[in-house]
Short mmCIF file of C-alpha atoms and ligand atoms in Angstrom, two decimals:
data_model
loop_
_atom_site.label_atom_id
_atom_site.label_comp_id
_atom_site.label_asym_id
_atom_site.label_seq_id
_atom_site.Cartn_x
_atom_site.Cartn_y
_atom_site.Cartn_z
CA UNK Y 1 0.00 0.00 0.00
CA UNK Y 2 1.45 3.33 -1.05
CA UNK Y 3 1.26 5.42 2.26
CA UNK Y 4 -0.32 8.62 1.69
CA UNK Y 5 1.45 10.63 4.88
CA UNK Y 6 5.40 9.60 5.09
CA UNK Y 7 7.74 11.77 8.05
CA UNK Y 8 11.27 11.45 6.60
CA UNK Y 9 14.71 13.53 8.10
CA UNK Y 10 13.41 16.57 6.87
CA UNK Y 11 10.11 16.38 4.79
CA UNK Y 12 6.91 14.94 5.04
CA UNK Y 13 5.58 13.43 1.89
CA UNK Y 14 2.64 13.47 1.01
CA UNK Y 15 0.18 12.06 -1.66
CA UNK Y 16 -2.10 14.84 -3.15
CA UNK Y 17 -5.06 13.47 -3.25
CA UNK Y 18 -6.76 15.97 -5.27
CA UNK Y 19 -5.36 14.73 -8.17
CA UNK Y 20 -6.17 10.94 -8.10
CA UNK Y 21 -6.57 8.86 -9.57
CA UNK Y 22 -5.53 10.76 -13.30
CA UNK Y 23 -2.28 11.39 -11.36
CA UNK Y 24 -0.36 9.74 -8.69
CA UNK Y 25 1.23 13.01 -7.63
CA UNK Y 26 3.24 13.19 -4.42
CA UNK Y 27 3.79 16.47 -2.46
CA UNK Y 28 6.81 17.67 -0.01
CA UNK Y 29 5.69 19.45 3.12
CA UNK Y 30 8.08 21.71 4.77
CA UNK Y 31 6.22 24.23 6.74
CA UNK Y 32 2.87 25.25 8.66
CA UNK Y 33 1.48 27.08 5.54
CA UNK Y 34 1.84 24.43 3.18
CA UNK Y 35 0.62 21.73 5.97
CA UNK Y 36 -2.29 24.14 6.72
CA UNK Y 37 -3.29 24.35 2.86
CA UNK Y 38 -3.34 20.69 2.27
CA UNK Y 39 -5.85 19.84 4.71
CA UNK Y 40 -8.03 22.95 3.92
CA UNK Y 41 -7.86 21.91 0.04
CA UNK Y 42 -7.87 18.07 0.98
CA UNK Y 43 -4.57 16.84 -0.48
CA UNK Y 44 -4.64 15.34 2.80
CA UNK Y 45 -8.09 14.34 4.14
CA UNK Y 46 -10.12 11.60 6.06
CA UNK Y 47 -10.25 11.87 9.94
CA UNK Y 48 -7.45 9.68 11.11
CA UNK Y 49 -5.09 10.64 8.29
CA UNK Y 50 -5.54 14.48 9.24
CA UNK Y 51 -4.51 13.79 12.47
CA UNK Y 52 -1.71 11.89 11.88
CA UNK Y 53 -0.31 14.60 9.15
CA UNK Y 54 -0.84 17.59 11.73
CA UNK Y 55 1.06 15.70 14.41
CA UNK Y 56 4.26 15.08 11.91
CA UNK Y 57 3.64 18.86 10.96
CA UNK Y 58 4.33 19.53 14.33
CA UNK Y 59 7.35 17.62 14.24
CA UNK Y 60 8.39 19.60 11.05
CA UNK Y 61 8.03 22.77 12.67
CA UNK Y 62 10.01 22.40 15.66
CA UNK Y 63 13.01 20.63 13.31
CA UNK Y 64 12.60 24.32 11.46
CA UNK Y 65 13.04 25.74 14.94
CA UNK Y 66 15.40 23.88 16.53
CA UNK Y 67 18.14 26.46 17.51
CA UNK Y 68 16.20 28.74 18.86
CA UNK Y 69 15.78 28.83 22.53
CA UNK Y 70 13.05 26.25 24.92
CA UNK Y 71 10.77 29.55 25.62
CA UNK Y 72 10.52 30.43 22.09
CA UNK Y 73 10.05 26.65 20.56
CA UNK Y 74 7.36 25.99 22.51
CA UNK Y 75 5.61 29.92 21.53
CA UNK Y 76 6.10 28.74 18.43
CA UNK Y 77 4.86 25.53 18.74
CA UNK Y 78 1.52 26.04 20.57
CA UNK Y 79 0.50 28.86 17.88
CA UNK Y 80 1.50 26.50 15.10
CA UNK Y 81 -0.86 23.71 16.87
CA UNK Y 82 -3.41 26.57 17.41
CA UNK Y 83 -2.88 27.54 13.58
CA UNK Y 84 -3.42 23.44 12.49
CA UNK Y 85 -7.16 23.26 14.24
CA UNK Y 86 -8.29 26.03 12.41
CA UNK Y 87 -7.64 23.93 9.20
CA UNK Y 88 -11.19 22.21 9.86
CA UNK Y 89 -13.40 21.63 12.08
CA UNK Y 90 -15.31 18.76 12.10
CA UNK Y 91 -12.70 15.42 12.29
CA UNK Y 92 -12.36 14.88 15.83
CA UNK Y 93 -8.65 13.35 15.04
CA UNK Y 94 -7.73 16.52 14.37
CA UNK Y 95 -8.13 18.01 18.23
CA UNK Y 96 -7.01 14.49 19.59
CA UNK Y 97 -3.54 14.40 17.93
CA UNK Y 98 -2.82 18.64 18.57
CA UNK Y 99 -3.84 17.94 22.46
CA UNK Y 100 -1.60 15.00 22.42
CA UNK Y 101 1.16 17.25 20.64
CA UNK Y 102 0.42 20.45 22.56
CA UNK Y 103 0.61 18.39 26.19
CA UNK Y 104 4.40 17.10 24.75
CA UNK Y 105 5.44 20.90 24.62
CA UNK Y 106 3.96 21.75 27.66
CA UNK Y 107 5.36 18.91 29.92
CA UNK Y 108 8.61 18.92 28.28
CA UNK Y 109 11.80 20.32 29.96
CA UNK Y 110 14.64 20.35 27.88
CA UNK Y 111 15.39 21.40 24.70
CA UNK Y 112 17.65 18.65 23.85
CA UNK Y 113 14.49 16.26 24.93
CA UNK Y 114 11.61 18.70 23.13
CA UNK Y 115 12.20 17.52 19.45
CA UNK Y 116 12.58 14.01 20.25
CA UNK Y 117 8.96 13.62 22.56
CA UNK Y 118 7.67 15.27 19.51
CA UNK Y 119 8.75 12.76 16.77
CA UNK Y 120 7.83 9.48 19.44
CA UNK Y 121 4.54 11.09 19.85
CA UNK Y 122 3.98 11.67 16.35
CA UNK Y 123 4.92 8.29 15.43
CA UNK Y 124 2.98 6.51 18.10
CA UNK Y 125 0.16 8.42 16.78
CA UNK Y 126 0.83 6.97 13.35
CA UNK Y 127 1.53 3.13 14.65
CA UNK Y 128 -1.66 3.31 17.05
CA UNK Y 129 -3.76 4.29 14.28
CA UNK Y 130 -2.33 0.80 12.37
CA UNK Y 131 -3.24 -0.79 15.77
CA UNK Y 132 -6.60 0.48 15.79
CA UNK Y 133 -7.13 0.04 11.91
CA UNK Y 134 -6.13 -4.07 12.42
CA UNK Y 135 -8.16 -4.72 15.28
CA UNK Y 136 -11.44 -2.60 14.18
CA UNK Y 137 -10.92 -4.91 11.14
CA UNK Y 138 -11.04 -8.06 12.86
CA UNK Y 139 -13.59 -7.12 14.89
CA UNK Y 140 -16.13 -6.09 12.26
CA UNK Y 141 -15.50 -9.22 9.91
CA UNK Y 142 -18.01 -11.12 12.20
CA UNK Y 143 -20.69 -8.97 10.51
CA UNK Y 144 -20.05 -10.36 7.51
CA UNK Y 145 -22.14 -13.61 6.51
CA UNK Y 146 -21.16 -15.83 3.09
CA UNK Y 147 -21.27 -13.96 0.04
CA UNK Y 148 -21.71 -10.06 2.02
CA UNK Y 149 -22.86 -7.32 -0.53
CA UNK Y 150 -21.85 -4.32 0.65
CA UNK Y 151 -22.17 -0.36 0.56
CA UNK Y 152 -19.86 1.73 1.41
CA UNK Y 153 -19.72 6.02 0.93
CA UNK Y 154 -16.38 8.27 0.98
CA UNK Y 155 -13.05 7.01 0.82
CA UNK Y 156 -12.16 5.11 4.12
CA UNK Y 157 -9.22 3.18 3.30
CA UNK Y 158 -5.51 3.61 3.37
CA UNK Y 159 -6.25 7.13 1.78
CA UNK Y 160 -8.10 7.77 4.55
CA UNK Y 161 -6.49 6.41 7.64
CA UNK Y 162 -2.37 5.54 6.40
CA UNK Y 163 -3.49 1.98 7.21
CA UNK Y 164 -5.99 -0.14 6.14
CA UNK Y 165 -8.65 1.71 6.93
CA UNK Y 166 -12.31 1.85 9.38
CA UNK Y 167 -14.79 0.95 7.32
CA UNK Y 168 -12.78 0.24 3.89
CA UNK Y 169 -10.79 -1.97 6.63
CA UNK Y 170 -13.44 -4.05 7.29
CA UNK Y 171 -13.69 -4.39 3.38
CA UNK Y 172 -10.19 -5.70 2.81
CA UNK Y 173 -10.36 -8.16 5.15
CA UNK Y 174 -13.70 -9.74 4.67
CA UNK Y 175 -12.30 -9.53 0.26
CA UNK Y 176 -9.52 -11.80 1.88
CA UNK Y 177 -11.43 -14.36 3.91
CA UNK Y 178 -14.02 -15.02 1.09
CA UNK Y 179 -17.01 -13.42 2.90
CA UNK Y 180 -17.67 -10.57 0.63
CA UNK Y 181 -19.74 -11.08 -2.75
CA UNK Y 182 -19.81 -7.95 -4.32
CA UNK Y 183 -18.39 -4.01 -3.15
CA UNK Y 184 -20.62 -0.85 -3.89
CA UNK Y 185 -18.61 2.68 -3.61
CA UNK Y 186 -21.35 5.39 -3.66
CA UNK Y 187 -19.08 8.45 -5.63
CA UNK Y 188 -19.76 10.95 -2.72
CA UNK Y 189 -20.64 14.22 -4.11
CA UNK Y 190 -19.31 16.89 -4.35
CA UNK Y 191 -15.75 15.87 -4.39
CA UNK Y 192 -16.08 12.13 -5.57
CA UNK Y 193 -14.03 10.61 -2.90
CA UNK Y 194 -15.95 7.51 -3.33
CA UNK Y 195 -15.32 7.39 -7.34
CA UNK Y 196 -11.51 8.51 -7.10
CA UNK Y 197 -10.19 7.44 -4.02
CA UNK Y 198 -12.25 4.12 -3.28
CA UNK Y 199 -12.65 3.06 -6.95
CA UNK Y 200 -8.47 3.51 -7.06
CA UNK Y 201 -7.90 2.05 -3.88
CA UNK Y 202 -9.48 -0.66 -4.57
CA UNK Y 203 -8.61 -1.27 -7.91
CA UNK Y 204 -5.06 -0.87 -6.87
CA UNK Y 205 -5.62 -3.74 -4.29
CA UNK Y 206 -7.17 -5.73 -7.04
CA UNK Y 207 -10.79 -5.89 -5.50
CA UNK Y 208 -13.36 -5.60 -7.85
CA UNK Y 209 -15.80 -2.67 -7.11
CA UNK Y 210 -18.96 -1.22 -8.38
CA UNK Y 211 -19.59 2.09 -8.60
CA UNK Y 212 -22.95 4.15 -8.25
CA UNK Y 213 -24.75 7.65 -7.66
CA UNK Y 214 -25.16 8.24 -4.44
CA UNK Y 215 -29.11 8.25 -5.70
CA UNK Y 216 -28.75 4.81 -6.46
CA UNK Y 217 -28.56 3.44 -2.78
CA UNK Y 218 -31.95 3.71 -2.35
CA UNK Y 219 -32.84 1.48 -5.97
CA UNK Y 220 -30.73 -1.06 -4.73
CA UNK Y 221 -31.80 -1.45 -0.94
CA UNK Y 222 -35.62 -1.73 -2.57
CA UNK Y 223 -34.50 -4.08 -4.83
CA UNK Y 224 -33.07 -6.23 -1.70
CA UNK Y 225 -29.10 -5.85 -3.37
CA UNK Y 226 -27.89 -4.49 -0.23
CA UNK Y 227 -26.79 -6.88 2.98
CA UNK Y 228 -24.93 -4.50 4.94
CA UNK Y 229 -23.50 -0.84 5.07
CA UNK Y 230 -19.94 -0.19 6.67
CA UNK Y 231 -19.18 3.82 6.76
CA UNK Y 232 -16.39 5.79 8.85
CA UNK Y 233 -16.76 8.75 11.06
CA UNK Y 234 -15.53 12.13 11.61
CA UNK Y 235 -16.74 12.62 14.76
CA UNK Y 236 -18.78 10.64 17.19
CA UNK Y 237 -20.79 12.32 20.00
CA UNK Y 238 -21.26 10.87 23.42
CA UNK Y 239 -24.84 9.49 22.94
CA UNK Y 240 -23.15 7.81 19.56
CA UNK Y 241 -24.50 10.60 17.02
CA UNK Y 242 -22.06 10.46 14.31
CA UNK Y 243 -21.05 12.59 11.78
CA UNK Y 244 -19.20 11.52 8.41
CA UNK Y 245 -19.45 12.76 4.92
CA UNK Y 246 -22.86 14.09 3.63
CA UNK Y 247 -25.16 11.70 2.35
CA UNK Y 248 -24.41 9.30 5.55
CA UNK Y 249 -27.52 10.61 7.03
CA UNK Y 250 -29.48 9.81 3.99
CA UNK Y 251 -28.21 6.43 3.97
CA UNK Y 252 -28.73 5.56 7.37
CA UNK Y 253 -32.51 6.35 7.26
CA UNK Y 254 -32.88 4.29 3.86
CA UNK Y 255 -31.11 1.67 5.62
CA UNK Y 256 -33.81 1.38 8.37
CA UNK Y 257 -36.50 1.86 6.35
CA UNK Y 258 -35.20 -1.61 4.30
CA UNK Y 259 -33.41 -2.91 7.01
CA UNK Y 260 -30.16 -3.04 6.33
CA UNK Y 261 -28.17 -3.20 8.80
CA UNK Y 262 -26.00 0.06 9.15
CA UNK Y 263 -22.35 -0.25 10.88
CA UNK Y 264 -19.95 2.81 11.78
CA UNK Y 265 -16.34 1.94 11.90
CA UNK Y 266 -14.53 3.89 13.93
CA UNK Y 267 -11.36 4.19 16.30
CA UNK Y 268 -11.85 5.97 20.04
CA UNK Y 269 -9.45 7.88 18.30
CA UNK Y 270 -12.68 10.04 16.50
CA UNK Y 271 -14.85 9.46 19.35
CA UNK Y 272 -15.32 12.74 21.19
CA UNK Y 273 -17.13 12.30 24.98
CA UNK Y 274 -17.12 16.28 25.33
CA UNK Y 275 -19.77 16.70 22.93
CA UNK Y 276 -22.89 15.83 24.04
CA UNK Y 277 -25.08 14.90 20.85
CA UNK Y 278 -24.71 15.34 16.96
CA UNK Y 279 -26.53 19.15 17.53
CA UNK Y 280 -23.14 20.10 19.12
CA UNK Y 281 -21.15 18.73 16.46
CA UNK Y 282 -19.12 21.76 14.25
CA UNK Y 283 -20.63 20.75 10.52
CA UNK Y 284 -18.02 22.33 7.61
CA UNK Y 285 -19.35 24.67 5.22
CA UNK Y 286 -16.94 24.31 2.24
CA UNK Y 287 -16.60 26.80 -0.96
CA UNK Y 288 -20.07 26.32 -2.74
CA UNK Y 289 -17.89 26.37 -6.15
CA UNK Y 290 -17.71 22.40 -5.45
CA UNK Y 291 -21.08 21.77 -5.98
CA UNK Y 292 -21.05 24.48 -8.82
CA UNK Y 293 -18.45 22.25 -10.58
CA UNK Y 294 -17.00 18.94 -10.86
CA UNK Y 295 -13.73 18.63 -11.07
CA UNK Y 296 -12.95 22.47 -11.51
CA UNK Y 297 -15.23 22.61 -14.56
CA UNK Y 298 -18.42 24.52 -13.99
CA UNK Y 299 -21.65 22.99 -14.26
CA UNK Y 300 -24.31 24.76 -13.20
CA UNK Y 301 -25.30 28.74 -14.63
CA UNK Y 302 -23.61 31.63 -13.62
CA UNK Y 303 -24.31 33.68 -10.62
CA UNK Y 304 -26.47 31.11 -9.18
CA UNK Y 305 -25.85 29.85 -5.46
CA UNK Y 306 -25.07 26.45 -4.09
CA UNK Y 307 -24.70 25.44 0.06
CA UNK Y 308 -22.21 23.01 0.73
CA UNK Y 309 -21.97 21.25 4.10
CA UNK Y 310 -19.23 18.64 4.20
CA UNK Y 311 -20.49 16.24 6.42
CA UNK Y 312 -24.35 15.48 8.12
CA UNK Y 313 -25.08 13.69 11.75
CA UNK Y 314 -26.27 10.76 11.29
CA UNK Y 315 -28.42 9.94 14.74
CA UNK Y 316 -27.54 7.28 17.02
CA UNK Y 317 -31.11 5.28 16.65
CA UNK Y 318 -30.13 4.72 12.58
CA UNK Y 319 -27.09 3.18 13.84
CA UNK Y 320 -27.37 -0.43 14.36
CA UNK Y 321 -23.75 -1.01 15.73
CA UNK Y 322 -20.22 1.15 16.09
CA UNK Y 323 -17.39 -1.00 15.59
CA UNK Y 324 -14.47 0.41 17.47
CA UNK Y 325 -10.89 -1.11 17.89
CA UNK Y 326 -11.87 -1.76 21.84
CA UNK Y 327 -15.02 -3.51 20.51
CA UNK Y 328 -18.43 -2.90 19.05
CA UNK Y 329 -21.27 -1.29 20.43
CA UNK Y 330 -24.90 -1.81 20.32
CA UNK Y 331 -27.60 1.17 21.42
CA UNK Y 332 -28.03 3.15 23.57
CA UNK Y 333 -24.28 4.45 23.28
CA UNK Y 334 -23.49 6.32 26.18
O1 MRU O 401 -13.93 15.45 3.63
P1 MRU O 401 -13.14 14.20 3.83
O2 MRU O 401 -12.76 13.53 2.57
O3 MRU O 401 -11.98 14.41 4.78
O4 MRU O 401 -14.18 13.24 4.58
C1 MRU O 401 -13.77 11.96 4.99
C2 MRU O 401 -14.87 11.16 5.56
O5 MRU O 401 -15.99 11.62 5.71
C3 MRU O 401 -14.56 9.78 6.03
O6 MRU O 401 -15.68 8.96 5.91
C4 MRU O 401 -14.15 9.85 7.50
O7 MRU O 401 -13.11 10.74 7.69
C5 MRU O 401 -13.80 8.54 8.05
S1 MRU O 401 -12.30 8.01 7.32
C6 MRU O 401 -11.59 6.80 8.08
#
């Protein structure tokens, strides 16, 4: 799997993933405004994956830094951190990996030890994430009978996550044990995750895919083609409201009305206990030139408006299990 967030000496690499799949096109990283910029455009994007790249742009920063004195790294640092969770504002990673990062400045003494808490804590990050990625796959397989079709809607894989992914996770690993019959990618509109991330990701691990609207999940549930429906999360409330990419919702209630059963893989990792319910959640507004356009080329007239909301809550009674890495959950949540 070609990792799409990479810390090396003095660089992170990165895949932009704005360009897949026409190009495989990789990106170098050297400072806050260019980390800042690819999560706001999403050349690095999906919850766990936007954590893990703002904790190695931490550790990029204070390598930039490094001769100045303790006081002044750790200014630098905390504005930096405060600077990366402005970048968006719903992916609960996001605030998990800063607070980590932010508490490694704060309780460090030295300056000899400052930079190297930062890159353990960056990497542990990273190789948790794998943990949590393996074991949220094994535990989610059970819910896989013979010959599973399955739905699935954004890109949740290695794209998504550096590792094998929540709910795309699931995916591999039922492919490999024989338990899954067919894979449907909704293409998530407005910025076709599902049709150029999954589609690729897949293809590149030679699974065969099917690809549809995302107003074809409803045709298909009626016409019984459905068994299951594995998405991730952004952010999970305390009382289990989740949200994830818009259209989730949607899904979710066409899922109970056919009864299909509807899973949300997720580490703790985007599980936020501070927020109470999905009404507290922070939904993204993005440029409404995305749902103007495809791809960059305009679609619809002129001077005409468009609202575009990243992500919906999807409420905890639609939710018939979340499968975490510590386990899976049934309702009520709390
Ligand atoms: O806007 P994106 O592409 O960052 O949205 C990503 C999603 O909604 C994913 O489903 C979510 O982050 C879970 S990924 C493991």
């Amino acid at each position: 799997m070609i990792k799409p967030v990479e810390l090396f000496r003095d660089v992170i690499k990165i895949i932009d993933q704005t360009t897949l799949p026409e190009l495989v096109r990789f990106e170098y990283i050297y400072n806050l405004e260019q980390a800042c910029e690819a999560i706001k455009k999403l050349k690095v994007r999906g919850a766990p994956l936007i954590g893990i790249f703002a904790a190695y742009t931490v550790v990029q920063i204070a390598r930039e830094i490094k001769d100045r004195d303790l006081e002044r790294m750790k200014e630098i640092l905390r504005s930096s951190i405060e600077e990366l969770s402005k970048t968006r504002p719903t992916a609960y990673n996001l605030f998990f990996a800063l607070e980590r990062m932010r508490r490694v400045v704060n309780t460090t003494q030295t300056k000899d030890e400052l930079l190297q808490n930062l890159e353990n804590e960056a990497k542990q990050i990273d190789d948790e994430e794998k943990a949590r990625c393996e074991k949220m796959a094994s535990h989610g397989v059970r819910f896989l009978k013979e010959k599973t079709r399955v739905l699935t809607i954004c890109n949740t894989g290695y794209l998504a996550t550096n590792h094998i992914g929540t709910a795309l996770g699931i995916i591999y690993r039922g492919v490999k044990e024989g338990r899954i019959q067919k894979v449907f990618a909704l293409e998530t509109r407005p910025l076709l995750q599902g049709a150029r991330l999954t589609m690729w990701e897949l293809k590149e691990n030679g699974i065969d895919a099917t690809l549809i609207t995302d107003n074809t999940a409803g045709l298909l549930m009626a016409k019984g083609m459905i068994d299951a429906i594995f998405v991730g999360a952004d952010r999970i409330a305390a009382n289990g409201d989740t949200a994830n990419k818009i259209g989730t919702y949607t899904l979710a209630v066409l899922a109970k009305y056919h009864n299909v059963p509807f899973y949300v893989v997720a580490p703790t990792s985007t599980i936020d206990p501070s927020t109470p319910s999905g009404k507290d959640i922070i939904i993204e507004q993005r440029d409404p030139s995305e749902v103007l356009g495809i791809m960059g080329r305009r679609i619809a007239p002129e001077g005409v408006n468009a609202l575009n909301y990243a992500f919906d809550v999807t409420p905890y009674e639609l939710i018939t299990a979340i499968i975490t890495e510590e386990g899976v959950v049934e309702p009520p949540f709390e």
